[in-house]
Amino acid sequence: MDATVAVGAVRDVGPQTVALELESPDGFDAEPGQFIKLAATVEGEEYARFYTLSSPGVDDTFEVTVGVDPEEAGPFSQFLLDLEVGDELDISGPFGQSYYEGESRVVVLAGGPGVGPAVGIAEAAVDDGNEAAIVYQTDAPAHGNRLDALREAGASVVVVDGAIDEEVAAAVTGADDEQVFVYGFAAFVEDATAALDVAGIDPDDAKVENFG
Ligand SMILES: Cc1cc2nc3c(=O)[nH]c(=O)nc-3n(C[C@H](O)[C@H](O)[C@H](O)COP(=O)(O)OP(=O)(O)OC[C@H]3O[C@@H](n4cnc5c(N)ncnc54)[C@H](O)[C@@H]3O)c2cc1C
């Protein structure tokens, strides 16, 4: 689906990180972990980039979380950080096959802005009465309030600045209906895949979204 939607809210949720709440277009449906394309013209140049849902649902509005690494990112993500309520964006989607499908236990490995889908998936799982665990690698944590609420609701949440092997091994159980998810930029996906290997879990069984 292609649509132009208004920004309903912009929330600072961490260092250089915002959660953008966008109007859901009529008939829009997407699952936690799927992503959409956002497009806009910035300083006369057209950009289109992908962002993963960070809300557990898409009724009326949905949310994406944008994390900007000032040393790596270009003008488009900075433009998203500076958006204001009422600004409009072109969206298309949803896209992606790595999404939550009601599995009885979810383990989400998140690097940097991968925390967006981590909170969205874990909240959806907890709402469904399922188990959730998050291993979040970052040196600048975001979404602290939602991670705390998930802990209070019984989810396991660990935030790590550095190697994640031990935390991944502790989070995965290998149970039949357990599903591992991996969201983040390429270097994190490599670390997470290696950590799964060490923990005896086949990385090919994980649902992985590489941010690039
Ligand atoms: C399927 C998919 C889902 C994505 N979901 C999200 C999401 O939910 N939230 C989100 O913030 N981004 C997400 N991204 C990344 C996003 O699309 C942009 O690439 C990012 O915001 C940078 O855009 P830019 O135009 O500012 O910089 P670009 O000029 O596009 O950045 C160039 C390169 O810098 C590196 N880079 C950029 N930002 C970072 C960073 N924060 N950490 C490490 N390396 C970085 C990457 O290698 C990137 O390819 C996703 C990407 C894909 C492919």
PDB file of C-alpha atoms and ligand atoms in Angstrom:
ATOM      1  CA  MET A   1       0.000   0.000   0.000  1.00  0.00           C
ATOM      2  CA  ASP A   2       1.214   3.532  -0.811  1.00  0.00           C
ATOM      3  CA  ALA A   3      -0.087   6.484   1.210  1.00  0.00           C
ATOM      4  CA  THR A   4       0.769   9.901   2.559  1.00  0.00           C
ATOM      5  CA  VAL A   5       0.359  10.033   6.331  1.00  0.00           C
ATOM      6  CA  ALA A   6       0.671  12.662   9.052  1.00  0.00           C
ATOM      7  CA  VAL A   7       3.022  12.451  12.004  1.00  0.00           C
ATOM      8  CA  GLY A   8       0.830  12.143  15.113  1.00  0.00           C
ATOM      9  CA  ALA A   9       3.571  12.268  17.755  1.00  0.00           C
ATOM     10  CA  VAL A  10       7.344  12.467  18.015  1.00  0.00           C
ATOM     11  CA  ARG A  11       8.754  11.096  21.275  1.00  0.00           C
ATOM     12  CA  ASP A  12      12.389  11.252  22.385  1.00  0.00           C
ATOM     13  CA  VAL A  13      13.030   7.730  23.642  1.00  0.00           C
ATOM     14  CA  GLY A  14      16.804   7.797  24.037  1.00  0.00           C
ATOM     15  CA  PRO A  15      19.999   9.434  22.820  1.00  0.00           C
ATOM     16  CA  GLN A  16      19.573  10.402  19.148  1.00  0.00           C
ATOM     17  CA  THR A  17      16.479   8.177  19.058  1.00  0.00           C
ATOM     18  CA  VAL A  18      12.843   9.077  18.390  1.00  0.00           C
ATOM     19  CA  ALA A  19       9.645   7.090  18.215  1.00  0.00           C
ATOM     20  CA  LEU A  20       7.463   8.435  15.378  1.00  0.00           C
ATOM     21  CA  GLU A  21       3.753   7.775  15.673  1.00  0.00           C
ATOM     22  CA  LEU A  22       2.122   7.789  12.230  1.00  0.00           C
ATOM     23  CA  GLU A  23      -1.519   7.608  11.162  1.00  0.00           C
ATOM     24  CA  SER A  24      -2.464   4.165   9.870  1.00  0.00           C
ATOM     25  CA  PRO A  25      -3.941   4.594   6.376  1.00  0.00           C
ATOM     26  CA  ASP A  26      -7.369   2.999   5.768  1.00  0.00           C
ATOM     27  CA  GLY A  27      -6.965  -0.747   5.359  1.00  0.00           C
ATOM     28  CA  PHE A  28      -3.344  -0.754   6.540  1.00  0.00           C
ATOM     29  CA  ASP A  29      -2.376  -3.999   8.239  1.00  0.00           C
ATOM     30  CA  ALA A  30       1.077  -5.069   9.432  1.00  0.00           C
ATOM     31  CA  GLU A  31       2.578  -7.460  11.954  1.00  0.00           C
ATOM     32  CA  PRO A  32       5.156  -6.636  14.667  1.00  0.00           C
ATOM     33  CA  GLY A  33       8.586  -7.027  13.055  1.00  0.00           C
ATOM     34  CA  GLN A  34       7.500  -6.015   9.554  1.00  0.00           C
ATOM     35  CA  PHE A  35       8.889  -2.810   8.083  1.00  0.00           C
ATOM     36  CA  ILE A  36       7.686   0.058   5.927  1.00  0.00           C
ATOM     37  CA  LYS A  37       9.377   2.406   3.496  1.00  0.00           C
ATOM     38  CA  LEU A  38       9.388   6.110   4.404  1.00  0.00           C
ATOM     39  CA  ALA A  39      10.094   8.604   1.636  1.00  0.00           C
ATOM     40  CA  ALA A  40      10.584  12.364   1.569  1.00  0.00           C
ATOM     41  CA  THR A  41      12.534  15.086  -0.185  1.00  0.00           C
ATOM     42  CA  VAL A  42      15.372  16.493   1.936  1.00  0.00           C
ATOM     43  CA  GLU A  43      17.237  19.547   0.663  1.00  0.00           C
ATOM     44  CA  GLY A  44      15.994  18.881  -2.880  1.00  0.00           C
ATOM     45  CA  GLU A  45      17.026  15.228  -2.912  1.00  0.00           C
ATOM     46  CA  GLU A  46      14.584  12.299  -2.776  1.00  0.00           C
ATOM     47  CA  TYR A  47      15.227   9.639  -0.140  1.00  0.00           C
ATOM     48  CA  ALA A  48      13.493   6.372   0.742  1.00  0.00           C
ATOM     49  CA  ARG A  49      14.538   4.218   3.694  1.00  0.00           C
ATOM     50  CA  PHE A  50      13.082   1.276   5.611  1.00  0.00           C
ATOM     51  CA  TYR A  51      11.892   1.387   9.242  1.00  0.00           C
ATOM     52  CA  THR A  52      10.533  -1.474  11.319  1.00  0.00           C
ATOM     53  CA  LEU A  53       7.333  -1.274  13.372  1.00  0.00           C
ATOM     54  CA  SER A  54       7.961  -0.633  17.050  1.00  0.00           C
ATOM     55  CA  SER A  55       4.312  -0.727  18.133  1.00  0.00           C
ATOM     56  CA  PRO A  56       2.645  -4.045  18.950  1.00  0.00           C
ATOM     57  CA  GLY A  57      -0.247  -3.178  16.618  1.00  0.00           C
ATOM     58  CA  VAL A  58      -1.371  -0.786  13.856  1.00  0.00           C
ATOM     59  CA  ASP A  59      -4.927   0.155  14.935  1.00  0.00           C
ATOM     60  CA  ASP A  60      -5.471   3.887  14.124  1.00  0.00           C
ATOM     61  CA  THR A  61      -1.740   4.619  14.465  1.00  0.00           C
ATOM     62  CA  PHE A  62       1.537   2.744  14.317  1.00  0.00           C
ATOM     63  CA  GLU A  63       5.039   3.564  15.447  1.00  0.00           C
ATOM     64  CA  VAL A  64       8.565   3.268  14.117  1.00  0.00           C
ATOM     65  CA  THR A  65      11.744   3.967  16.097  1.00  0.00           C
ATOM     66  CA  VAL A  66      14.584   5.813  14.414  1.00  0.00           C
ATOM     67  CA  GLY A  67      18.048   5.667  15.954  1.00  0.00           C
ATOM     68  CA  VAL A  68      20.731   7.867  14.445  1.00  0.00           C
ATOM     69  CA  ASP A  69      24.437   7.209  14.722  1.00  0.00           C
ATOM     70  CA  PRO A  70      25.903  10.628  13.874  1.00  0.00           C
ATOM     71  CA  GLU A  71      29.125   9.033  12.591  1.00  0.00           C
ATOM     72  CA  GLU A  72      27.389   6.624  10.203  1.00  0.00           C
ATOM     73  CA  ALA A  73      24.014   7.988   9.190  1.00  0.00           C
ATOM     74  CA  GLY A  74      23.131  10.349   6.355  1.00  0.00           C
ATOM     75  CA  PRO A  75      20.702  13.295   6.074  1.00  0.00           C
ATOM     76  CA  PHE A  76      17.473  11.277   5.917  1.00  0.00           C
ATOM     77  CA  SER A  77      17.536   9.815   9.418  1.00  0.00           C
ATOM     78  CA  GLN A  78      18.526  13.231  10.802  1.00  0.00           C
ATOM     79  CA  PHE A  79      15.507  14.675   8.940  1.00  0.00           C
ATOM     80  CA  LEU A  80      13.290  12.076  10.665  1.00  0.00           C
ATOM     81  CA  LEU A  81      14.676  13.100  14.096  1.00  0.00           C
ATOM     82  CA  ASP A  82      13.634  16.690  13.385  1.00  0.00           C
ATOM     83  CA  LEU A  83      10.034  15.936  12.281  1.00  0.00           C
ATOM     84  CA  GLU A  84       7.154  17.663  14.046  1.00  0.00           C
ATOM     85  CA  VAL A  85       3.531  16.741  14.655  1.00  0.00           C
ATOM     86  CA  GLY A  86       1.483  17.357  11.486  1.00  0.00           C
ATOM     87  CA  ASP A  87       4.392  16.924   9.049  1.00  0.00           C
ATOM     88  CA  GLU A  88       3.598  14.454   6.275  1.00  0.00           C
ATOM     89  CA  LEU A  89       5.538  11.461   4.940  1.00  0.00           C
ATOM     90  CA  ASP A  90       5.010   9.058   2.040  1.00  0.00           C
ATOM     91  CA  ILE A  91       4.882   5.450   3.181  1.00  0.00           C
ATOM     92  CA  SER A  92       4.672   2.116   1.436  1.00  0.00           C
ATOM     93  CA  GLY A  93       4.472  -1.413   2.751  1.00  0.00           C
ATOM     94  CA  PRO A  94       4.373  -3.407   4.892  1.00  0.00           C
ATOM     95  CA  PHE A  95       7.302  -5.581   3.827  1.00  0.00           C
ATOM     96  CA  GLY A  96       9.258  -8.463   5.342  1.00  0.00           C
ATOM     97  CA  GLN A  97       8.786 -12.055   6.404  1.00  0.00           C
ATOM     98  CA  SER A  98      10.583 -11.859   9.790  1.00  0.00           C
ATOM     99  CA  TYR A  99       7.618 -11.056  12.004  1.00  0.00           C
ATOM    100  CA  TYR A 100       5.848 -12.303  15.109  1.00  0.00           C
ATOM    101  CA  GLU A 101       3.348 -15.061  14.395  1.00  0.00           C
ATOM    102  CA  GLY A 102       2.031 -15.836  17.870  1.00  0.00           C
ATOM    103  CA  GLU A 103       4.897 -18.145  18.879  1.00  0.00           C
ATOM    104  CA  SER A 104       4.645 -19.213  22.556  1.00  0.00           C
ATOM    105  CA  ARG A 105       8.138 -17.866  23.397  1.00  0.00           C
ATOM    106  CA  VAL A 106       9.964 -15.076  21.565  1.00  0.00           C
ATOM    107  CA  VAL A 107      13.643 -14.203  22.051  1.00  0.00           C
ATOM    108  CA  VAL A 108      14.533 -10.914  20.344  1.00  0.00           C
ATOM    109  CA  LEU A 109      18.199 -10.029  19.820  1.00  0.00           C
ATOM    110  CA  ALA A 110      18.382  -6.298  19.091  1.00  0.00           C
ATOM    111  CA  GLY A 111      21.267  -4.024  18.186  1.00  0.00           C
ATOM    112  CA  GLY A 112      20.919  -0.218  18.301  1.00  0.00           C
ATOM    113  CA  PRO A 113      17.629   0.801  16.648  1.00  0.00           C
ATOM    114  CA  GLY A 114      16.661  -2.893  16.570  1.00  0.00           C
ATOM    115  CA  VAL A 115      15.214  -2.108  20.011  1.00  0.00           C
ATOM    116  CA  GLY A 116      12.118  -0.828  18.132  1.00  0.00           C
ATOM    117  CA  PRO A 117      10.956  -4.214  16.844  1.00  0.00           C
ATOM    118  CA  ALA A 118      12.167  -5.788  20.117  1.00  0.00           C
ATOM    119  CA  VAL A 119       9.697  -3.793  22.226  1.00  0.00           C
ATOM    120  CA  GLY A 120       6.902  -4.128  19.624  1.00  0.00           C
ATOM    121  CA  ILE A 121       7.238  -7.913  19.371  1.00  0.00           C
ATOM    122  CA  ALA A 122       7.712  -8.461  23.111  1.00  0.00           C
ATOM    123  CA  GLU A 123       4.654  -6.315  23.937  1.00  0.00           C
ATOM    124  CA  ALA A 124       2.537  -8.229  21.412  1.00  0.00           C
ATOM    125  CA  ALA A 125       3.755 -11.555  22.836  1.00  0.00           C
ATOM    126  CA  VAL A 126       3.082 -10.504  26.453  1.00  0.00           C
ATOM    127  CA  ASP A 127      -0.406  -9.257  25.426  1.00  0.00           C
ATOM    128  CA  ASP A 128      -1.037 -12.708  23.953  1.00  0.00           C
ATOM    129  CA  GLY A 129       0.045 -14.432  27.195  1.00  0.00           C
ATOM    130  CA  ASN A 130       3.277 -15.675  25.601  1.00  0.00           C
ATOM    131  CA  GLU A 131       6.835 -15.515  26.985  1.00  0.00           C
ATOM    132  CA  ALA A 132       9.278 -12.847  25.836  1.00  0.00           C
ATOM    133  CA  ALA A 133      13.006 -12.263  26.263  1.00  0.00           C
ATOM    134  CA  ILE A 134      15.102  -9.414  24.864  1.00  0.00           C
ATOM    135  CA  VAL A 135      18.884  -9.189  24.586  1.00  0.00           C
ATOM    136  CA  TYR A 136      19.642  -5.586  23.582  1.00  0.00           C
ATOM    137  CA  GLN A 137      23.187  -4.548  22.625  1.00  0.00           C
ATOM    138  CA  THR A 138      23.813  -0.805  22.851  1.00  0.00           C
ATOM    139  CA  ASP A 139      26.055   1.827  24.412  1.00  0.00           C
ATOM    140  CA  ALA A 140      23.154   4.316  24.467  1.00  0.00           C
ATOM    141  CA  PRO A 141      19.969   2.582  25.666  1.00  0.00           C
ATOM    142  CA  ALA A 142      16.584   3.725  24.345  1.00  0.00           C
ATOM    143  CA  HIS A 143      12.952   2.831  25.159  1.00  0.00           C
ATOM    144  CA  GLY A 144      13.857   2.479  28.868  1.00  0.00           C
ATOM    145  CA  ASN A 145      10.248   2.960  30.044  1.00  0.00           C
ATOM    146  CA  ARG A 146       8.861   0.264  27.775  1.00  0.00           C
ATOM    147  CA  LEU A 147      11.682  -2.132  28.641  1.00  0.00           C
ATOM    148  CA  ASP A 148      10.940  -1.562  32.359  1.00  0.00           C
ATOM    149  CA  ALA A 149       7.219  -2.180  31.758  1.00  0.00           C
ATOM    150  CA  LEU A 150       8.062  -5.402  29.929  1.00  0.00           C
ATOM    151  CA  ARG A 151      10.216  -6.539  32.891  1.00  0.00           C
ATOM    152  CA  GLU A 152       7.320  -5.777  35.237  1.00  0.00           C
ATOM    153  CA  ALA A 153       5.026  -7.826  32.977  1.00  0.00           C
ATOM    154  CA  GLY A 154       7.341 -10.830  33.361  1.00  0.00           C
ATOM    155  CA  ALA A 155       9.575 -10.541  30.293  1.00  0.00           C
ATOM    156  CA  SER A 156      13.319 -11.065  30.579  1.00  0.00           C
ATOM    157  CA  VAL A 157      15.209  -7.975  29.374  1.00  0.00           C
ATOM    158  CA  VAL A 158      18.986  -7.590  29.398  1.00  0.00           C
ATOM    159  CA  VAL A 159      20.848  -4.570  28.075  1.00  0.00           C
ATOM    160  CA  VAL A 160      24.479  -5.217  27.144  1.00  0.00           C
ATOM    161  CA  ASP A 161      27.269  -2.863  26.079  1.00  0.00           C
ATOM    162  CA  GLY A 162      29.642  -5.343  24.465  1.00  0.00           C
ATOM    163  CA  ALA A 163      29.700  -9.066  23.683  1.00  0.00           C
ATOM    164  CA  ILE A 164      26.323 -10.824  23.910  1.00  0.00           C
ATOM    165  CA  ASP A 165      27.328 -14.523  23.817  1.00  0.00           C
ATOM    166  CA  GLU A 166      26.587 -15.255  27.496  1.00  0.00           C
ATOM    167  CA  GLU A 167      23.305 -13.337  27.522  1.00  0.00           C
ATOM    168  CA  VAL A 168      22.101 -15.056  24.329  1.00  0.00           C
ATOM    169  CA  ALA A 169      22.998 -18.484  25.746  1.00  0.00           C
ATOM    170  CA  ALA A 170      21.019 -17.652  28.901  1.00  0.00           C
ATOM    171  CA  ALA A 171      17.982 -16.366  26.950  1.00  0.00           C
ATOM    172  CA  VAL A 172      17.466 -19.239  24.502  1.00  0.00           C
ATOM    173  CA  THR A 173      15.954 -22.477  25.767  1.00  0.00           C
ATOM    174  CA  GLY A 174      15.694 -24.445  22.512  1.00  0.00           C
ATOM    175  CA  ALA A 175      12.024 -25.182  23.355  1.00  0.00           C
ATOM    176  CA  ASP A 176       9.848 -26.363  20.450  1.00  0.00           C
ATOM    177  CA  ASP A 177       7.760 -23.238  19.879  1.00  0.00           C
ATOM    178  CA  GLU A 178      10.542 -20.781  20.773  1.00  0.00           C
ATOM    179  CA  GLN A 179      11.329 -18.282  17.992  1.00  0.00           C
ATOM    180  CA  VAL A 180      14.506 -16.215  17.871  1.00  0.00           C
ATOM    181  CA  PHE A 181      14.432 -12.841  16.077  1.00  0.00           C
ATOM    182  CA  VAL A 182      17.440 -10.676  15.144  1.00  0.00           C
ATOM    183  CA  TYR A 183      17.136  -6.963  14.237  1.00  0.00           C
ATOM    184  CA  GLY A 184      19.973  -4.516  13.675  1.00  0.00           C
ATOM    185  CA  PHE A 185      22.740  -3.305  11.388  1.00  0.00           C
ATOM    186  CA  ALA A 186      25.086  -5.788   9.696  1.00  0.00           C
ATOM    187  CA  ALA A 187      27.792  -5.860  12.394  1.00  0.00           C
ATOM    188  CA  PHE A 188      25.202  -6.712  15.044  1.00  0.00           C
ATOM    189  CA  VAL A 189      23.594  -9.403  12.875  1.00  0.00           C
ATOM    190  CA  GLU A 190      27.037 -11.038  12.585  1.00  0.00           C
ATOM    191  CA  ASP A 191      27.552 -10.927  16.377  1.00  0.00           C
ATOM    192  CA  ALA A 192      24.067 -12.281  17.044  1.00  0.00           C
ATOM    193  CA  THR A 193      24.453 -15.099  14.517  1.00  0.00           C
ATOM    194  CA  ALA A 194      27.781 -16.098  16.076  1.00  0.00           C
ATOM    195  CA  ALA A 195      26.246 -15.991  19.566  1.00  0.00           C
ATOM    196  CA  LEU A 196      23.401 -18.285  18.454  1.00  0.00           C
ATOM    197  CA  ASP A 197      25.956 -20.726  17.047  1.00  0.00           C
ATOM    198  CA  VAL A 198      27.844 -20.738  20.357  1.00  0.00           C
ATOM    199  CA  ALA A 199      24.543 -21.352  22.190  1.00  0.00           C
ATOM    200  CA  GLY A 200      23.799 -24.371  19.976  1.00  0.00           C
ATOM    201  CA  ILE A 201      20.888 -22.746  18.095  1.00  0.00           C
ATOM    202  CA  ASP A 202      20.841 -22.961  14.292  1.00  0.00           C
ATOM    203  CA  PRO A 203      20.930 -19.306  13.081  1.00  0.00           C
ATOM    204  CA  ASP A 204      19.002 -20.410   9.969  1.00  0.00           C
ATOM    205  CA  ASP A 205      15.985 -20.987  12.225  1.00  0.00           C
ATOM    206  CA  ALA A 206      16.055 -17.352  13.417  1.00  0.00           C
ATOM    207  CA  LYS A 207      13.944 -14.638  11.801  1.00  0.00           C
ATOM    208  CA  VAL A 208      16.561 -12.047  10.856  1.00  0.00           C
ATOM    209  CA  GLU A 209      16.204  -8.482   9.531  1.00  0.00           C
ATOM    210  CA  ASN A 210      19.506  -6.840   8.573  1.00  0.00           C
ATOM    211  CA  PHE A 211      19.286  -3.022   8.612  1.00  0.00           C
ATOM    212  CA  GLY A 212      22.220  -2.654   6.192  1.00  0.00           C
TER     213      GLY A 212
HETATM  214  C1  LIG B   1      14.707  -3.923   6.501  1.00  0.00           C
HETATM  215  C2  LIG B   1      15.258  -2.694   7.196  1.00  0.00           C
HETATM  216  C3  LIG B   1      14.669  -2.236   8.367  1.00  0.00           C
HETATM  217  C4  LIG B   1      15.195  -1.120   9.038  1.00  0.00           C
HETATM  218  N1  LIG B   1      14.596  -0.699  10.199  1.00  0.00           N
HETATM  219  C5  LIG B   1      15.127   0.376  10.864  1.00  0.00           C
HETATM  220  C6  LIG B   1      14.546   0.825  12.091  1.00  0.00           C
HETATM  221  O1  LIG B   1      13.538   0.289  12.600  1.00  0.00           O
HETATM  222  N2  LIG B   1      15.105   1.900  12.706  1.00  0.00           N
HETATM  223  C7  LIG B   1      16.219   2.545  12.189  1.00  0.00           C
HETATM  224  O2  LIG B   1      16.687   3.525  12.788  1.00  0.00           O
HETATM  225  N3  LIG B   1      16.774   2.140  11.026  1.00  0.00           N
HETATM  226  C8  LIG B   1      16.248   1.082  10.361  1.00  0.00           C
HETATM  227  N4  LIG B   1      16.811   0.694   9.173  1.00  0.00           N
HETATM  228  C9  LIG B   1      17.922   1.505   8.630  1.00  0.00           C
HETATM  229  C10 LIG B   1      17.356   2.714   7.855  1.00  0.00           C
HETATM  230  O3  LIG B   1      16.641   2.253   6.703  1.00  0.00           O
HETATM  231  C11 LIG B   1      18.455   3.664   7.355  1.00  0.00           C
HETATM  232  O4  LIG B   1      19.444   2.945   6.664  1.00  0.00           O
HETATM  233  C12 LIG B   1      19.107   4.437   8.497  1.00  0.00           C
HETATM  234  O5  LIG B   1      18.136   5.216   9.204  1.00  0.00           O
HETATM  235  C13 LIG B   1      20.197   5.376   7.956  1.00  0.00           C
HETATM  236  O6  LIG B   1      19.639   6.152   6.945  1.00  0.00           O
HETATM  237  P1  LIG B   1      20.395   7.457   6.397  1.00  0.00           P
HETATM  238  O7  LIG B   1      19.822   7.808   5.081  1.00  0.00           O
HETATM  239  O8  LIG B   1      20.415   8.520   7.441  1.00  0.00           O
HETATM  240  O9  LIG B   1      21.890   6.985   6.252  1.00  0.00           O
HETATM  241  P2  LIG B   1      22.548   6.035   5.067  1.00  0.00           P
HETATM  242  O10 LIG B   1      23.239   7.042   4.189  1.00  0.00           O
HETATM  243  O11 LIG B   1      21.449   5.224   4.496  1.00  0.00           O
HETATM  244  O12 LIG B   1      23.511   5.229   5.971  1.00  0.00           O
HETATM  245  C14 LIG B   1      24.618   4.651   5.342  1.00  0.00           C
HETATM  246  C15 LIG B   1      25.088   3.455   6.131  1.00  0.00           C
HETATM  247  O13 LIG B   1      25.529   3.840   7.442  1.00  0.00           O
HETATM  248  C16 LIG B   1      25.316   2.776   8.354  1.00  0.00           C
HETATM  249  N5  LIG B   1      24.426   3.227   9.437  1.00  0.00           N
HETATM  250  C17 LIG B   1      23.464   4.184   9.343  1.00  0.00           C
HETATM  251  N6  LIG B   1      22.865   4.358  10.545  1.00  0.00           N
HETATM  252  C18 LIG B   1      23.470   3.501  11.403  1.00  0.00           C
HETATM  253  C19 LIG B   1      23.278   3.190  12.794  1.00  0.00           C
HETATM  254  N7  LIG B   1      22.343   3.837  13.560  1.00  0.00           N
HETATM  255  N8  LIG B   1      24.047   2.217  13.335  1.00  0.00           N
HETATM  256  C20 LIG B   1      24.977   1.572  12.580  1.00  0.00           C
HETATM  257  N9  LIG B   1      25.206   1.816  11.264  1.00  0.00           N
HETATM  258  C21 LIG B   1      24.463   2.759  10.689  1.00  0.00           C
HETATM  259  C22 LIG B   1      24.704   1.651   7.597  1.00  0.00           C
HETATM  260  O14 LIG B   1      25.667   0.756   7.128  1.00  0.00           O
HETATM  261  C23 LIG B   1      24.061   2.380   6.426  1.00  0.00           C
HETATM  262  O15 LIG B   1      23.810   1.529   5.356  1.00  0.00           O
HETATM  263  C24 LIG B   1      16.319  -0.427   8.495  1.00  0.00           C
HETATM  264  C25 LIG B   1      16.878  -0.871   7.291  1.00  0.00           C
HETATM  265  C26 LIG B   1      16.379  -1.982   6.648  1.00  0.00           C
HETATM  266  C27 LIG B   1      17.024  -2.460   5.377  1.00  0.00           C
END
